[in-house]
XYZ file of C-alpha atoms in Angstrom:
352
model
C -49.162 55.369 27.245
C -49.492 57.814 24.353
C -45.949 56.979 23.209
C -46.818 53.290 22.988
C -49.895 54.012 20.880
C -47.880 56.303 18.614
C -45.390 53.494 17.980
C -48.188 51.018 17.316
C -49.979 53.385 14.967
C -46.780 54.155 13.095
C -46.212 50.448 12.491
C -49.828 49.967 11.418
C -49.647 52.855 8.947
C -46.349 51.506 7.620
C -48.036 48.192 6.927
C -50.976 49.674 5.028
C -49.221 51.374 2.146
C -47.809 50.162 -1.109
C -44.060 50.726 -0.977
C -41.523 51.288 -3.715
C -37.847 51.737 -2.871
C -35.551 53.103 -5.551
C -32.255 54.956 -5.562
C -29.968 54.082 -2.624
C -31.290 53.648 0.906
C -30.004 52.225 4.158
C -31.149 48.812 5.353
C -34.686 49.012 6.658
C -38.070 47.345 7.165
C -40.397 47.587 4.158
C -44.087 46.705 4.511
C -47.203 47.220 2.418
C -49.640 45.589 0.034
C -47.084 45.539 -2.817
C -43.463 46.145 -1.851
C -41.049 46.807 -4.729
C -37.332 47.127 -4.001
C -35.786 48.390 -7.237
C -32.968 50.453 -5.759
C -29.837 49.528 -3.845
C -30.272 48.760 -0.138
C -27.111 49.364 1.878
C -27.341 46.715 4.577
C -30.061 44.176 5.306
C -33.697 44.325 4.215
C -36.777 43.018 6.014
C -39.850 43.040 3.757
C -43.457 42.023 4.321
C -46.685 42.348 2.351
C -49.072 40.637 -0.013
C -46.495 40.876 -2.830
C -42.770 41.531 -2.468
C -40.482 42.075 -5.473
C -36.718 42.410 -5.014
C -35.411 43.653 -8.337
C -32.211 45.444 -7.371
C -29.349 44.856 -4.928
C -29.546 44.217 -1.192
C -25.986 44.439 0.133
C -26.547 42.131 3.111
C -29.205 39.625 4.202
C -32.845 39.704 3.082
C -35.724 38.447 5.246
C -39.058 38.294 3.410
C -42.570 37.167 4.376
C -45.381 37.646 1.852
C -48.074 35.964 -0.167
C -46.033 36.141 -3.368
C -42.278 36.679 -3.425
C -40.206 37.334 -6.549
C -36.444 37.868 -6.497
C -34.751 39.031 -9.691
C -31.975 41.132 -8.168
C -28.910 40.499 -6.011
C -28.831 39.564 -2.326
C -25.317 40.054 -0.975
C -25.864 37.853 2.088
C -28.360 35.151 3.017
C -31.969 34.990 1.841
C -34.765 33.762 4.118
C -38.228 33.803 2.545
C -41.616 32.395 3.478
C -44.821 32.773 1.471
C -47.395 31.041 -0.682
C -45.326 31.437 -3.850
C -41.568 32.036 -4.015
C -39.692 32.489 -7.291
C -36.028 33.217 -7.884
C -35.676 34.468 -11.467
C -32.759 33.511 -13.765
C -31.221 36.926 -13.052
C -31.347 36.408 -9.275
C -28.082 36.114 -7.337
C -27.864 35.077 -3.678
C -24.293 35.277 -2.416
C -24.946 33.318 0.771
C -27.363 30.612 1.852
C -31.067 30.425 1.006
C -33.865 29.213 3.268
C -37.174 29.049 1.402
C -40.567 27.910 2.717
C -43.734 28.128 0.637
C -46.539 26.239 -1.044
C -44.750 26.605 -4.381
C -41.027 27.318 -4.611
C -39.072 27.805 -7.851
C -35.358 28.564 -7.999
C -33.179 29.801 -10.850
C -30.206 32.141 -11.070
C -27.198 31.642 -8.786
C -26.951 30.734 -5.098
C -23.491 30.791 -3.533
C -24.209 28.716 -0.425
C -26.465 25.920 0.748
C -30.186 25.764 0.043
C -32.944 24.541 2.360
C -36.466 24.314 0.925
C -39.732 23.313 2.582
C -42.759 23.365 0.323
C -45.588 21.528 -1.378
C -44.330 21.815 -4.958
C -40.687 22.599 -5.622
C -38.972 23.308 -8.950
C -35.184 23.357 -8.553
C -33.087 25.141 -11.155
C -30.147 27.493 -11.509
C -26.590 27.161 -10.243
C -26.105 26.238 -6.586
C -22.638 26.064 -5.035
C -23.542 24.193 -1.841
C -25.703 21.310 -0.696
C -29.461 21.254 -1.237
C -31.972 19.862 1.266
C -35.643 19.695 0.221
C -38.822 18.658 2.051
C -41.743 18.592 -0.391
C -44.612 16.530 -1.751
C -43.642 17.114 -5.393
C -40.147 17.921 -6.692
C -38.966 18.778 -10.209
C -35.288 19.286 -11.028
C -35.138 21.524 -14.099
C -32.808 21.156 -17.111
C -30.731 24.203 -16.144
C -30.029 22.919 -12.625
C -26.326 22.788 -11.708
C -25.721 21.710 -8.108
C -22.097 21.414 -7.027
C -23.048 20.008 -3.635
C -25.231 17.047 -2.759
C -29.013 17.043 -3.205
C -30.963 15.374 -0.394
C -34.720 15.367 -0.642
C -37.499 14.084 1.591
C -40.637 13.259 -0.346
C -43.216 10.461 -0.565
C -42.395 10.042 -4.271
C -39.193 10.184 -6.350
C -38.191 13.552 -7.752
C -38.572 14.161 -11.482
C -34.999 14.931 -12.524
C -34.414 16.182 -16.055
C -31.668 14.350 -17.906
C -29.906 17.639 -18.668
C -29.581 18.584 -14.991
C -26.057 18.358 -13.543
C -26.029 17.112 -9.960
C -23.031 15.965 -7.918
C -25.107 13.461 -5.988
C -28.718 12.706 -5.100
C -30.190 11.007 -2.044
C -33.895 10.270 -1.641
C -35.150 9.876 1.893
C -38.786 8.894 1.574
C -41.487 10.030 3.958
C -43.367 7.029 5.334
C -46.151 7.547 7.850
C -47.433 4.477 9.746
C -51.181 4.033 9.362
C -51.768 4.024 13.103
C -49.776 7.228 13.546
C -51.826 8.915 10.836
C -55.012 7.975 12.672
C -53.707 9.259 16.003
C -52.465 12.511 14.505
C -55.759 12.973 12.660
C -57.755 12.455 15.856
C -55.562 14.880 17.795
C -55.838 17.488 15.045
C -59.624 17.079 14.952
C -59.951 17.484 18.735
C -57.653 20.515 18.759
C -59.503 22.068 15.807
C -62.877 21.597 17.504
C -61.513 23.023 20.748
C -60.036 26.054 19.004
C -63.272 26.570 17.100
C -65.385 26.477 20.264
C -62.956 28.812 22.037
C -62.998 31.240 19.101
C -66.819 31.176 19.059
C -66.946 31.867 22.802
C -64.470 34.753 22.487
C -66.485 36.150 19.578
C -69.714 36.075 21.598
C -68.016 37.783 24.543
C -66.433 40.409 22.276
C -69.694 41.335 20.546
C -71.601 41.393 23.844
C -68.925 43.321 25.782
C -67.947 45.791 23.038
C -71.132 46.324 21.024
C -70.281 49.808 19.763
C -66.724 48.925 18.748
C -67.679 45.730 16.889
C -70.603 47.484 15.195
C -68.307 50.325 14.127
C -65.783 47.842 12.756
C -68.544 46.138 10.765
C -69.522 49.545 9.376
C -65.904 50.007 8.259
C -66.128 46.815 6.185
C -69.395 47.977 4.630
C -68.014 51.427 3.788
C -64.540 50.425 2.579
C -64.526 46.674 1.828
C -61.485 46.325 -0.426
C -59.191 48.728 1.389
C -60.167 47.011 4.646
C -59.268 43.642 3.138
C -55.922 45.005 1.932
C -55.231 46.529 5.338
C -55.985 43.203 7.014
C -53.617 41.328 4.717
C -50.848 43.879 5.223
C -51.306 43.778 9.006
C -51.338 39.984 9.083
C -47.804 39.972 7.669
C -46.596 43.422 8.660
C -47.136 43.386 12.428
C -45.206 40.132 13.085
C -42.382 41.408 10.893
C -42.353 44.717 12.775
C -42.197 42.806 16.063
C -39.355 40.634 14.774
C -37.427 43.713 13.731
C -38.107 45.386 17.087
C -36.653 42.395 18.929
C -33.219 42.911 17.368
C -32.974 46.602 18.282
C -32.157 47.922 21.745
C -34.910 50.538 21.866
C -37.484 48.603 19.855
C -37.176 45.447 21.983
C -39.240 47.208 24.658
C -42.082 47.481 22.123
C -41.867 43.935 20.781
C -43.735 42.197 23.618
C -46.722 44.584 23.763
C -46.850 44.629 19.964
C -47.048 40.832 19.813
C -49.625 40.830 22.628
C -51.817 43.376 20.831
C -51.495 41.396 17.596
C -52.477 38.076 19.200
C -55.393 39.622 21.077
C -56.651 41.290 17.903
C -56.929 37.990 15.987
C -59.965 36.559 17.876
C -61.550 40.024 17.864
C -60.975 40.150 14.099
C -62.718 36.801 13.652
C -65.633 38.096 15.722
C -65.968 41.249 13.616
C -65.625 39.340 10.341
C -68.252 36.790 11.364
C -70.546 39.554 12.648
C -70.403 41.341 9.311
C -70.984 38.105 7.406
C -74.055 37.422 9.537
C -75.161 41.020 9.062
C -75.114 40.472 5.293
C -77.075 37.245 5.703
C -79.776 38.842 7.842
C -79.865 41.819 5.502
C -80.710 39.456 2.659
C -83.884 38.401 4.498
C -84.959 41.940 5.350
C -83.354 42.580 8.730
C -81.774 46.027 8.407
C -78.749 47.443 10.220
C -78.274 48.788 12.901
C -79.627 45.990 15.058
C -80.316 45.574 18.725
C -78.048 43.569 21.010
C -80.049 40.382 20.551
C -80.049 40.576 16.764
C -76.306 41.308 16.730
C -75.724 38.044 18.580
C -77.988 36.293 16.066
C -75.972 37.855 13.235
C -72.756 36.646 14.873
C -74.139 33.111 15.195
C -75.171 33.153 11.533
C -71.731 34.410 10.522
C -69.970 31.714 12.545
C -72.205 29.021 11.029
C -71.552 30.263 7.486
C -67.808 30.392 8.177
C -67.754 26.822 9.507
C -69.844 25.516 6.605
C -67.724 27.419 4.095
C -64.531 26.006 5.588
C -65.770 22.485 4.866
C -66.018 23.095 1.101
C -63.324 21.056 -0.699
C -60.334 22.932 -2.112
C -61.608 26.471 -1.511
C -62.799 25.920 2.063
C -59.780 27.421 3.885
C -60.249 30.658 1.933
C -63.534 31.367 3.752
C -62.197 31.707 7.332
C -59.103 33.421 5.930
C -61.281 36.051 4.250
C -63.326 36.489 7.437
C -60.103 36.989 9.418
C -58.589 39.457 6.930
C -61.717 41.606 6.645
C -62.115 41.553 10.415
C -58.458 42.359 11.111
C -58.482 45.356 8.801
C -61.778 46.556 10.296
C -60.552 46.233 13.902
C -57.509 48.405 13.302
C -59.429 50.849 11.132
C -62.032 51.317 13.880
C -59.320 51.545 16.561
C -57.568 54.254 14.556
C -60.848 56.142 14.056
C -61.557 56.105 17.778
C -57.981 57.129 18.579
C -58.333 60.158 16.311
C -61.613 61.125 17.987
C -59.855 60.923 21.346
C -56.741 62.842 20.260
C -58.333 65.679 18.268
C -60.238 67.276 21.182
C -57.075 67.084 23.289
C -54.961 68.677 20.531
C -57.423 71.523 19.908
C -56.909 74.755 21.959
């Protein structure tokens, strides 16, 4: 049991730090708030964090998941990247294929194989040796684009192709959604969203009622260290799935992958509960109800936090940021409180 917790804690601590790799290192997993790879990586690289910069050479494949991804170095194999923003600089070189998925994707530099892009806004540039397949709402083909293969794109509107771009062939496959299908999908999404919301609220109530000391301690962690807790939550949100993915491809680590994924999935509803509890705590504090609170008032604080989260999520444009912030603060607080309690349990055992 202690070995499992040591592995989990090692992965959590790995995900909390800013990481900078320089010099020459063997292929590895890199995780942190801001991961900078500015030295040669012999082998493949798996990187996760809020920001990932690849500025040097990765000899083999690179697998990246982050909020913002920037590649200005050389990837000797394939590149697979998913994030909110992905940018391949003019100096970037990808020897193999590139699979890119993000809200905004911009390519430049050189790609030696095929390119597959899924995004909201895509700007295609640079020299690409193979075919290009794009799924996006908005597509711009830049003046420096040189595609030796065929460009196929799926979009509700025609791509904006600069006259200076050199393309071997272009095919537009429009995205047409029947009105009835849109209505059905919208209804299904609404029902599922309501169901998930009610389930999350029920789990949150059970968590706060069943684990009052733990959830209160996690809320205290947010109050004492708000920004580091937020950063920890963001790093864990990306870092733990990446650690599990890496564990799956190793003989020894595959034993840890399933419990790691299970712990991660179970921690998400608990994180929402803690985040909502702290939000409600702030709301009640504004009207004079001080912390700590009794069991009844903690449930009231949770209900207030859930209501504020739901109302905030309905705000146009910025709405999704509210539940995301609640989740990130809560996730960081859950693991911070778990680590604190683990240390309290270990230290008496370790002392003579």
